XYZ file of C-alpha atoms in Angstrom:
640
model
C 0.000 0.000 0.000
C 1.497 3.314 -1.108
C 1.548 6.370 1.145
C 0.534 9.988 0.529
C 1.122 12.651 3.191
C -0.938 15.875 3.236
C 0.240 19.280 4.428
C -0.735 22.903 3.795
C 0.250 24.823 0.688
C 0.809 28.082 2.567
C 3.261 26.404 4.952
C 5.560 25.499 2.081
C 7.074 28.952 2.509
C 7.706 28.303 6.220
C 9.047 24.762 5.989
C 12.643 23.904 5.296
C 12.232 21.758 2.172
C 14.923 19.309 3.258
C 13.274 18.845 6.663
C 9.939 18.323 4.971
C 11.502 15.799 2.624
C 12.973 13.936 5.596
C 9.559 13.802 7.284
C 7.882 12.558 4.105
C 10.533 9.876 3.594
C 10.197 8.805 7.232
C 6.515 8.108 6.622
C 7.295 6.138 3.468
C 5.555 8.644 1.188
C 5.990 8.848 -2.559
C 3.421 11.648 -2.871
C 2.533 14.833 -0.976
C -0.736 16.770 -1.135
C -0.402 20.515 -0.594
C -3.831 21.659 0.578
C -5.361 25.015 -0.309
C -8.610 25.044 1.600
C -10.046 28.449 0.804
C -9.780 31.159 -1.803
C -6.965 33.575 -1.045
C -5.529 36.602 -2.734
C -2.168 35.012 -2.007
C -2.912 31.706 -3.747
C -0.967 32.774 -6.809
C 2.063 33.415 -4.606
C 1.688 30.068 -2.831
C 1.390 28.299 -6.182
C 4.471 30.117 -7.485
C 6.390 28.798 -4.462
C 5.157 25.281 -5.192
C 6.074 25.575 -8.861
C 9.654 26.406 -7.894
C 9.730 23.440 -5.484
C 8.331 20.799 -7.847
C 11.729 19.831 -9.334
C 13.201 19.391 -5.843
C 10.498 16.969 -4.733
C 10.455 14.999 -7.981
C 14.231 14.630 -7.976
C 13.873 13.093 -4.508
C 11.127 10.637 -5.409
C 8.120 12.605 -4.093
C 5.326 13.690 -6.438
C 3.796 17.040 -5.329
C 0.063 17.619 -5.868
C -2.396 20.413 -5.071
C -5.442 19.624 -2.940
C -8.399 22.049 -3.045
C -11.798 22.301 -1.451
C -14.695 22.589 -3.898
C -18.208 23.719 -3.003
C -16.988 25.438 0.188
C -14.024 27.125 -1.498
C -15.521 30.634 -1.762
C -17.605 30.959 1.416
C -17.820 34.756 1.595
C -19.289 35.497 -1.832
C -22.912 35.983 -2.693
C -23.375 32.753 -4.595
C -26.435 30.531 -4.394
C -26.079 28.348 -1.297
C -27.313 24.789 -0.992
C -30.896 25.098 0.289
C -32.510 22.533 2.597
C -36.007 21.094 2.293
C -37.059 23.677 4.907
C -36.079 26.490 2.542
C -33.051 27.676 4.532
C -29.356 27.681 3.591
C -27.749 24.418 4.641
C -25.571 24.427 7.755
C -22.970 22.799 5.536
C -22.210 26.282 4.091
C -21.820 24.877 0.588
C -22.347 26.668 -2.702
C -24.858 25.052 -5.030
C -23.105 23.158 -7.840
C -25.677 24.526 -10.296
C -24.521 28.098 -9.683
C -22.492 28.877 -12.795
C -21.205 32.153 -11.324
C -19.604 30.200 -8.499
C -18.174 27.600 -10.890
C -16.752 30.322 -13.118
C -14.889 31.965 -10.243
C -13.852 28.649 -8.709
C -12.374 27.475 -12.002
C -10.172 30.559 -12.112
C -8.437 29.185 -9.015
C -8.324 25.692 -10.531
C -6.469 27.140 -13.523
C -3.936 28.764 -11.179
C -3.333 25.350 -9.619
C -3.068 23.668 -13.029
C -0.436 26.134 -14.247
C 2.018 25.104 -11.520
C 2.967 21.980 -13.442
C 1.531 19.472 -10.973
C 0.413 16.163 -12.426
C -2.520 15.800 -10.059
C -5.158 18.117 -8.583
C -7.119 16.653 -5.689
C -10.674 17.760 -4.884
C -11.653 17.575 -1.242
C -14.739 15.733 -0.037
C -17.008 18.776 -0.132
C -18.111 17.994 -3.694
C -21.411 16.850 -2.214
C -24.675 18.353 -1.018
C -24.811 16.926 2.503
C -22.604 16.759 5.573
C -23.305 14.691 8.703
C -26.305 16.176 10.466
C -27.224 18.663 7.725
C -30.726 18.565 6.310
C -31.822 17.069 3.014
C -31.056 19.353 0.038
C -31.116 21.026 -2.455
C -34.270 23.100 -2.935
C -32.776 26.180 -4.574
C -34.573 27.596 -7.661
C -32.135 25.912 -10.065
C -32.685 22.521 -8.451
C -36.453 22.984 -8.396
C -36.368 23.699 -12.119
C -34.207 20.614 -12.644
C -36.708 18.459 -10.722
C -39.544 19.855 -12.829
C -37.658 19.012 -16.015
C -36.979 15.490 -14.789
C -40.622 15.009 -13.774
C -42.021 16.725 -16.880
C -44.338 18.717 -14.635
C -44.310 21.840 -12.533
C -43.467 20.950 -8.963
C -43.197 22.978 -5.783
C -41.167 22.355 -2.648
C -44.163 21.128 -0.644
C -44.957 18.444 -3.219
C -41.334 17.309 -3.209
C -41.234 17.210 0.604
C -44.480 15.280 0.906
C -43.433 12.647 -1.594
C -39.882 12.343 -0.283
C -40.787 11.824 3.359
C -44.266 10.302 3.356
C -44.094 7.680 0.636
C -42.412 4.527 -0.527
C -40.032 4.883 -3.505
C -41.616 7.043 -6.175
C -40.739 9.248 -9.115
C -40.306 12.339 -6.920
C -37.642 10.604 -4.902
C -35.980 9.473 -8.107
C -36.082 13.039 -9.449
C -34.418 14.304 -6.260
C -31.724 11.614 -6.420
C -31.111 12.209 -10.132
C -31.020 15.935 -9.513
C -28.339 15.554 -6.852
C -26.180 13.515 -9.218
C -26.735 15.725 -12.264
C -25.799 18.846 -10.304
C -22.560 17.263 -9.111
C -21.831 16.007 -12.635
C -22.326 19.552 -13.906
C -19.729 20.852 -11.449
C -17.329 17.988 -12.166
C -17.564 18.493 -15.924
C -16.976 22.231 -15.590
C -13.884 21.635 -13.453
C -12.497 19.037 -15.860
C -12.959 21.427 -18.773
C -11.083 24.166 -16.927
C -8.163 21.803 -16.208
C -8.078 20.637 -19.827
C -7.682 24.228 -20.966
C -4.316 24.265 -19.180
C -3.137 20.652 -19.434
C -5.329 17.658 -20.378
C -2.700 15.323 -18.907
C -3.438 16.454 -15.331
C -5.298 13.902 -13.228
C -8.160 15.196 -11.075
C -8.722 12.953 -8.059
C -12.001 13.008 -6.135
C -12.120 12.597 -2.373
C -15.504 11.044 -1.603
C -17.882 12.151 1.127
C -20.209 9.741 2.974
C -23.349 10.729 1.075
C -21.732 9.528 -2.167
C -22.068 5.989 -0.799
C -25.801 5.645 -0.338
C -26.904 8.940 1.179
C -28.618 10.792 -1.642
C -28.275 9.065 -4.994
C -24.900 10.533 -5.941
C -22.495 8.131 -7.652
C -18.764 8.498 -6.869
C -17.606 6.313 -9.744
C -19.484 8.345 -12.355
C -18.149 11.566 -10.859
C -14.638 10.131 -10.719
C -14.726 9.159 -14.378
C -15.781 12.684 -15.377
C -12.904 14.175 -13.395
C -10.032 11.733 -13.882
C -9.002 12.688 -17.409
C -6.742 10.136 -19.101
C -5.764 8.312 -15.912
C -7.000 5.055 -14.395
C -9.697 5.807 -11.846
C -8.753 6.205 -8.192
C -11.057 7.478 -5.438
C -10.347 8.406 -1.868
C -12.751 6.636 0.467
C -14.312 8.224 3.551
C -14.117 7.042 7.152
C -11.137 7.997 9.303
C -9.637 8.077 12.810
C -11.090 11.518 13.493
C -14.629 10.083 13.310
C -14.010 8.961 16.890
C -13.464 12.563 17.979
C -16.411 13.891 15.959
C -18.738 11.171 17.318
C -19.658 9.857 13.894
C -20.748 6.462 15.135
C -19.909 4.722 18.373
C -16.172 4.784 17.671
C -13.627 4.569 14.866
C -14.267 0.870 14.254
C -17.546 1.586 12.470
C -15.757 4.135 10.284
C -13.148 1.495 9.453
C -15.762 -0.990 8.280
C -17.511 1.724 6.278
C -14.235 2.520 4.509
C -13.480 -1.174 3.997
C -16.922 -1.683 2.449
C -16.271 1.171 0.021
C -12.830 -0.225 -0.836
C -14.297 -3.653 -1.567
C -16.951 -2.242 -3.921
C -14.479 0.075 -5.661
C -11.855 -2.640 -6.116
C -14.504 -4.974 -7.528
C -15.156 -2.363 -10.230
C -11.502 -1.825 -11.048
C -11.089 1.407 -9.060
C -8.058 2.024 -6.835
C -9.269 2.804 -3.311
C -7.353 5.331 -1.228
C -7.773 5.219 2.554
C -8.365 8.375 4.609
C -5.933 8.231 7.528
C -7.029 11.629 8.828
C -6.331 12.591 12.450
C -8.137 15.943 12.330
C -7.932 18.280 14.166
C -4.431 17.252 15.275
C -2.125 17.099 17.264
C -2.156 13.873 19.283
C -3.868 15.622 22.185
C -7.019 15.465 20.050
C -6.569 12.365 17.897
C -3.950 9.887 19.037
C -1.293 8.184 16.983
C -2.682 4.896 18.335
C -5.895 5.427 16.369
C -3.929 6.211 13.218
C -1.804 3.079 13.605
C -4.861 0.895 14.148
C -6.410 2.400 11.045
C -3.221 1.894 9.004
C -2.724 -1.731 10.018
C -6.379 -2.662 9.438
C -6.157 -1.200 5.923
C -2.997 -3.223 5.278
C -4.629 -6.449 6.434
C -7.769 -5.706 4.429
C -5.838 -5.635 1.157
C -8.327 -3.605 -0.899
C -6.609 -0.250 -0.466
C -3.975 0.669 -3.027
C -2.907 3.823 -1.219
C -3.400 5.622 2.075
C -3.377 9.287 2.945
C -1.438 9.231 6.225
C -1.698 12.456 8.156
C 1.678 12.239 9.891
C 2.235 15.996 10.121
C 0.427 18.557 12.237
C 0.056 20.910 9.335
C -0.967 24.000 11.252
C 2.361 24.156 13.080
C 6.051 23.632 12.479
C 7.473 20.273 11.466
C 8.994 19.915 14.935
C 5.791 20.624 16.874
C 4.212 17.135 16.760
C 6.694 14.309 16.187
C 4.410 11.650 17.691
C 2.732 10.447 14.509
C 6.057 9.856 12.767
C 7.470 8.180 15.892
C 4.529 5.749 16.034
C 4.951 5.004 12.335
C 8.648 4.265 12.893
C 7.906 1.899 15.789
C 5.481 -0.105 13.658
C 7.119 0.148 10.248
C 8.743 -3.278 10.449
C 5.272 -4.775 10.974
C 3.665 -3.313 7.866
C 5.222 -5.692 5.343
C 4.673 -8.667 7.654
C 0.973 -7.841 7.960
C 0.551 -7.627 4.209
C 2.453 -10.892 3.751
C 0.365 -13.032 6.108
C -3.020 -11.698 4.938
C -2.283 -11.490 1.225
C -3.889 -14.117 -1.016
C -6.500 -15.190 1.531
C -10.269 -14.772 1.556
C -11.981 -12.855 4.329
C -14.379 -14.606 6.684
C -17.111 -13.017 8.760
C -20.741 -11.992 8.628
C -21.744 -10.745 5.187
C -22.952 -7.162 5.659
C -26.132 -6.548 3.677
C -26.084 -2.778 3.395
C -26.215 -1.903 -0.317
C -25.066 1.543 -1.343
C -28.186 1.945 -3.498
C -30.584 1.163 -0.648
C -32.097 4.654 -0.674
C -33.711 3.637 -3.971
C -35.661 0.927 -2.115
C -36.254 2.090 1.462
C -39.695 3.197 2.609
C -38.253 6.085 4.570
C -35.898 8.901 3.616
C -33.980 10.542 6.420
C -34.177 14.277 6.903
C -30.416 14.104 7.563
C -29.450 11.612 4.835
C -25.679 11.630 5.241
C -25.880 10.695 8.918
C -27.795 7.568 7.905
C -24.749 6.229 6.073
C -22.216 7.459 8.629
C -23.898 5.595 11.481
C -24.752 1.969 10.772
C -26.409 -0.195 13.452
C -25.194 -3.334 11.676
C -21.564 -2.211 11.617
C -21.699 -1.139 15.247
C -23.380 -4.397 16.283
C -20.675 -6.474 14.613
C -17.941 -4.357 16.184
C -19.344 -4.882 19.691
C -19.528 -8.629 19.040
C -15.902 -8.885 17.829
C -17.096 -10.687 14.731
C -15.572 -9.636 11.393
C -17.644 -8.190 8.597
C -17.186 -9.179 4.968
C -18.719 -7.621 1.894
C -18.732 -10.551 -0.517
C -21.655 -13.021 -0.285
C -21.007 -16.577 0.818
C -21.282 -16.509 4.615
C -24.180 -15.919 7.045
C -25.713 -12.500 6.440
C -26.188 -9.578 8.816
C -29.366 -7.707 7.839
C -30.859 -4.933 9.943
C -33.806 -2.676 9.283
C -34.596 -1.312 5.846
C -31.603 -3.094 4.328
C -33.919 -6.102 4.038
C -35.821 -4.422 1.201
C -35.032 -5.561 -2.328
C -33.036 -8.463 -0.881
C -31.878 -11.265 -3.140
C -33.389 -14.133 -1.160
C -30.811 -16.548 -2.576
C -28.418 -15.073 -0.029
C -30.506 -16.593 2.737
C -29.291 -20.106 1.939
C -26.241 -19.075 3.961
C -28.370 -18.043 6.932
C -29.071 -14.603 8.362
C -28.931 -12.583 11.556
C -31.967 -10.255 11.624
C -33.327 -7.544 13.853
C -37.104 -7.363 14.128
C -37.717 -4.619 11.515
C -35.734 -6.631 8.953
C -37.625 -9.799 9.856
C -41.009 -8.113 9.429
C -39.988 -6.688 6.050
C -38.973 -10.147 4.836
C -42.230 -11.641 6.077
C -44.353 -8.930 4.455
C -42.488 -8.429 1.171
C -40.982 -11.886 0.540
C -43.593 -13.978 2.379
C -40.783 -15.810 4.156
C -41.413 -18.238 6.979
C -39.332 -16.921 9.892
C -41.026 -18.858 12.681
C -43.261 -15.945 13.729
C -46.973 -16.789 13.781
C -48.142 -13.277 14.673
C -46.880 -10.011 16.105
C -48.384 -6.934 17.727
C -47.366 -3.874 19.693
C -45.891 -4.651 23.098
C -48.126 -4.017 26.093
C -46.424 -3.276 29.415
C -47.414 -3.182 33.056
C -47.053 0.553 33.626
C -47.141 0.012 37.401
C -44.052 -2.184 37.345
C -40.786 -0.866 38.741
C -38.945 1.082 36.064
C -35.366 0.533 35.005
C -32.727 3.232 35.253
C -29.494 3.813 33.399
C -27.873 1.813 36.178
C -29.601 -1.287 34.823
C -32.311 -1.830 37.439
C -32.939 -5.579 37.399
C -36.677 -5.089 36.964
C -35.754 -4.924 33.285
C -33.476 -7.741 32.172
C -32.736 -10.398 29.617
C -32.627 -14.027 30.721
C -30.333 -16.173 28.564
C -31.967 -19.601 28.528
C -29.112 -20.920 26.386
C -26.502 -19.864 28.981
C -27.688 -21.333 32.279
C -30.305 -18.646 32.822
C -27.773 -15.816 33.108
C -29.500 -12.475 33.741
C -28.372 -9.198 32.180
C -29.930 -5.895 33.239
C -31.400 -3.495 30.679
C -31.780 0.282 30.838
C -35.058 0.259 28.919
C -37.070 -1.081 25.999
C -34.876 -1.939 22.973
C -37.877 -1.890 20.629
C -39.640 -5.157 21.388
C -42.948 -6.428 20.045
C -45.302 -9.127 21.265
C -44.432 -12.243 19.251
C -46.094 -15.630 18.972
C -43.553 -18.171 17.739
C -43.911 -21.554 16.084
C -43.183 -24.546 18.261
C -40.131 -25.390 16.158
C -38.542 -21.991 16.905
C -35.795 -22.383 19.500
C -36.081 -19.637 22.102
C -32.620 -18.580 23.267
C -33.414 -15.718 25.625
C -36.308 -13.706 27.034
C -36.784 -10.031 27.863
C -38.478 -9.037 31.110
C -39.636 -5.452 30.587
C -41.939 -3.516 32.915
C -43.229 -6.720 34.432
C -43.932 -8.451 31.112
C -42.096 -11.250 29.303
C -41.185 -11.244 25.596
C -39.057 -13.462 23.352
C -35.661 -11.761 23.038
C -33.751 -13.983 20.601
C -34.606 -17.200 18.815
C -33.303 -19.307 16.002
C -35.393 -20.989 13.370
C -34.990 -23.188 10.291
C -37.806 -23.117 7.737
C -38.901 -25.746 5.233
C -36.517 -24.308 2.613
C -33.558 -24.971 4.899
C -32.969 -21.268 5.582
C -31.613 -20.683 9.080
C -32.158 -17.479 11.060
C -31.127 -15.856 14.311
C -33.778 -13.236 15.013
C -33.673 -10.543 17.679
C -36.879 -9.060 19.024
C -35.476 -5.555 18.961
C -34.858 -2.619 16.683
C -31.065 -2.659 16.322
C -30.746 1.127 16.308
C -32.735 1.427 19.508
C -31.071 -1.590 21.077
C -27.605 -0.128 20.608
C -28.736 2.857 22.684
C -30.124 0.567 25.420
C -27.595 -0.537 28.022
C -27.380 -4.303 28.235
C -29.320 -5.048 25.058
C -26.365 -5.615 22.728
C -22.902 -5.177 24.160
C -22.147 -8.058 26.477
C -20.680 -11.506 26.812
C -23.941 -13.458 26.638
C -25.060 -11.758 23.438
C -21.652 -12.464 21.908
C -21.742 -16.154 22.854
C -25.300 -16.435 21.564
C -24.315 -14.911 18.215
C -21.250 -17.087 17.620
C -23.131 -20.268 18.508
C -25.933 -19.342 16.116
C -23.478 -18.580 13.316
C -21.869 -21.994 13.824
C -25.329 -23.571 13.684
C -26.004 -21.794 10.379
C -22.689 -23.026 8.917
C -22.834 -26.518 10.457
C -19.242 -26.072 11.602
C -17.110 -24.082 13.992
C -16.241 -20.494 13.207
C -12.819 -20.346 11.538
C -11.514 -18.176 14.391
C -12.876 -16.384 17.443
C -11.556 -14.534 20.479
C -14.463 -13.975 22.853
C -15.017 -12.113 26.090
C -13.068 -8.961 25.279
C -14.940 -5.643 24.873
C -14.201 -3.715 21.684
C -11.776 -6.254 20.282
C -11.716 -5.734 16.504
C -10.887 -8.874 14.556
C -10.084 -9.826 10.989
C -9.968 -13.400 9.704
C -8.659 -14.514 6.324
C -8.037 -18.058 5.156
C -7.090 -20.242 2.211
C -6.540 -23.958 1.651
C -3.327 -24.041 3.661
C -3.738 -21.603 6.508
C -5.558 -18.874 8.392
C -4.482 -15.339 9.328
C -6.074 -13.595 12.310
C -5.674 -9.980 13.371
C -6.577 -8.673 16.822
C -6.872 -4.950 17.558
C -7.654 -4.133 21.201
C -9.766 -0.988 20.996
C -10.466 -0.936 24.728
C -8.854 0.665 27.773
C -8.171 -2.668 29.519
C -5.423 -5.006 28.415
C -6.462 -8.517 27.371
C -4.386 -10.410 29.876
C -4.132 -13.683 27.947
C -5.734 -13.630 24.500
C -7.023 -17.015 23.343
C -7.902 -17.524 19.672
C -10.063 -20.591 19.053
C -9.604 -22.059 15.575
C -12.144 -23.987 13.543
C -9.688 -26.414 11.922
C -6.552 -28.289 12.871
C -3.269 -26.485 12.202
C 0.307 -27.541 12.823
C 2.494 -24.452 12.401
C 2.193 -21.041 14.055
C 3.746 -17.701 13.083
C 3.256 -14.741 15.431
C 3.620 -11.070 14.481
C 3.918 -8.522 17.305
C 3.130 -11.233 19.849
C 4.237 -14.631 21.117
C 2.100 -17.683 21.623
C 1.616 -21.429 21.382
C -0.629 -23.615 19.241
C -2.335 -26.259 21.361
C -5.361 -28.526 21.592
C -8.616 -26.746 22.422
C -10.121 -28.501 25.467
C -13.566 -27.084 24.652
C -13.780 -28.655 21.177
C -13.108 -32.204 20.105
C -10.145 -32.129 17.725
C -10.064 -28.324 17.763
C -6.991 -26.138 18.124
C -6.380 -22.798 19.737
C -3.646 -20.201 19.991
C -2.797 -18.966 23.488
C -0.769 -15.770 23.536
C 1.695 -15.557 26.370
C 1.657 -11.826 27.016
C -1.144 -9.279 27.411
C -2.515 -7.342 24.469
C -2.439 -3.814 25.849
C -4.932 -1.058 25.161
C -4.946 0.196 21.555
C -2.363 -2.344 20.446
C -2.565 -5.128 17.888
C -1.120 -8.483 16.991
C -1.419 -11.098 14.268
C -1.068 -14.843 13.887
C -0.725 -17.153 10.917
C -1.656 -20.799 11.513
C -0.778 -23.288 8.776
C -1.783 -26.893 8.183
């Protein structure tokens, strides 16, 4: 995996070029992005400085590029802003991509960048209409006219709102989605034309935002092809260490799996995926080097990233101000090639995440904050808390939550599925599947019963029938319904909520041989309910059900450790396992249970022994002989 390091264009005048070169080489970079975030009267001077420095960097094996913001580049001008469905300018502070006055002025700056002689201009991830938490857009006059043209009818904002939010998929939703894409294509085409006027050989690289992967109908590959020029298509994915600090999801692990999902889909279509190793806002006091190193090593093990942007410099200060990112890179550098070697050429194992990037075309609800819907995924967060890997290629038991069940290819279900209740009801209603549920209705509670608190008052609890009746307290209702199950459904646990009893989890095999683990909760609500998801009993229940679906042991597991991120890859001769401890406590003696018999063990960043597993007849396990400390990682390769 190749490395790009970003820094600021204006700091090029302050940096000693030789010191900067040393820092870039230390991080293993062959490319540097000089970022120009906003319009400046001094941009011409900054670009002149870069132009004079280009030969120096190229002679020393570093390709310099210019990185520019797009729709937020000229924030203080009176251009048409992106307008929300409520008729107000979006909090994203973006200019509408249909505003030709903005594009004209923006392209003047693009031409300045192109004249420097760089071979690549990078567009930041603000070539989009939505940011996390901002409201659905755009409803400016130009977009409203575009929707009318697409619909072949006059349409007002109220009609668009009503049909977007109150209906199943319809032509108004399609017009909105097409309008989002066409507006971005208009901007992309205008930018490409401006670059071609200076030098058609320049590559324009798009950094993708979250909404380009399922938020609003925009298509990153189509946009990338418009922008790229004569070069093979590369796209920077989204999802980075700083998501932890910005609270985009429960922690960085969900962002990692979002980025990995993008990389898988892009690679499948012949696109080079670039990882976003961003530690904004920097320095380490805000986003630690430990998070960046976890991110880097996961991307290496994943294998679908051709390049990574590694933010090893605190680019608002001097090169000497924050040495910690480079120091962490140096400590781990010897591991990078070993990680790639043991995972390369093997196929990933885990739950198959059913979360298609085109799901907004099929869902019966459209979020008023559409980008947040793709940033925060209950399925990704559930898998992370369970320490079970996610994979993005079909062939293993599926993880399907909520509206992702719509438009499902039911052939996938021959591999089994883990469902939350909304997904199960969709499959029953739309696919007429037998899931072992005879009937369902709204839950009725005893309102006089003692209420739970955030301390987990035991009046609300889950009783795990499959684990010796273990009781786990709950902070509230995770979204249960009253269910009547078939006699052949195997009840695994029960909820006791406000004095009433409900099935909590059950497994069921129907007449078609499809096997299901079904939770009587709404996954999104359950993740916000203490005790409903994160816990040892839920983890054991899940792994046992997955083994039942597969009729064999899981290839590898390491249970009982909160926020342990795992990756498992295997081939005919061996299995590679990665452990990343994303928790404050050390794992005192990690134990990796293996599904097959192996004879040879290779350890990377750890030491351990391969021995018989006393809990499984003929099974093997790896026992590591030293703790896995907080925010550290290790890897094993077991061979037959």
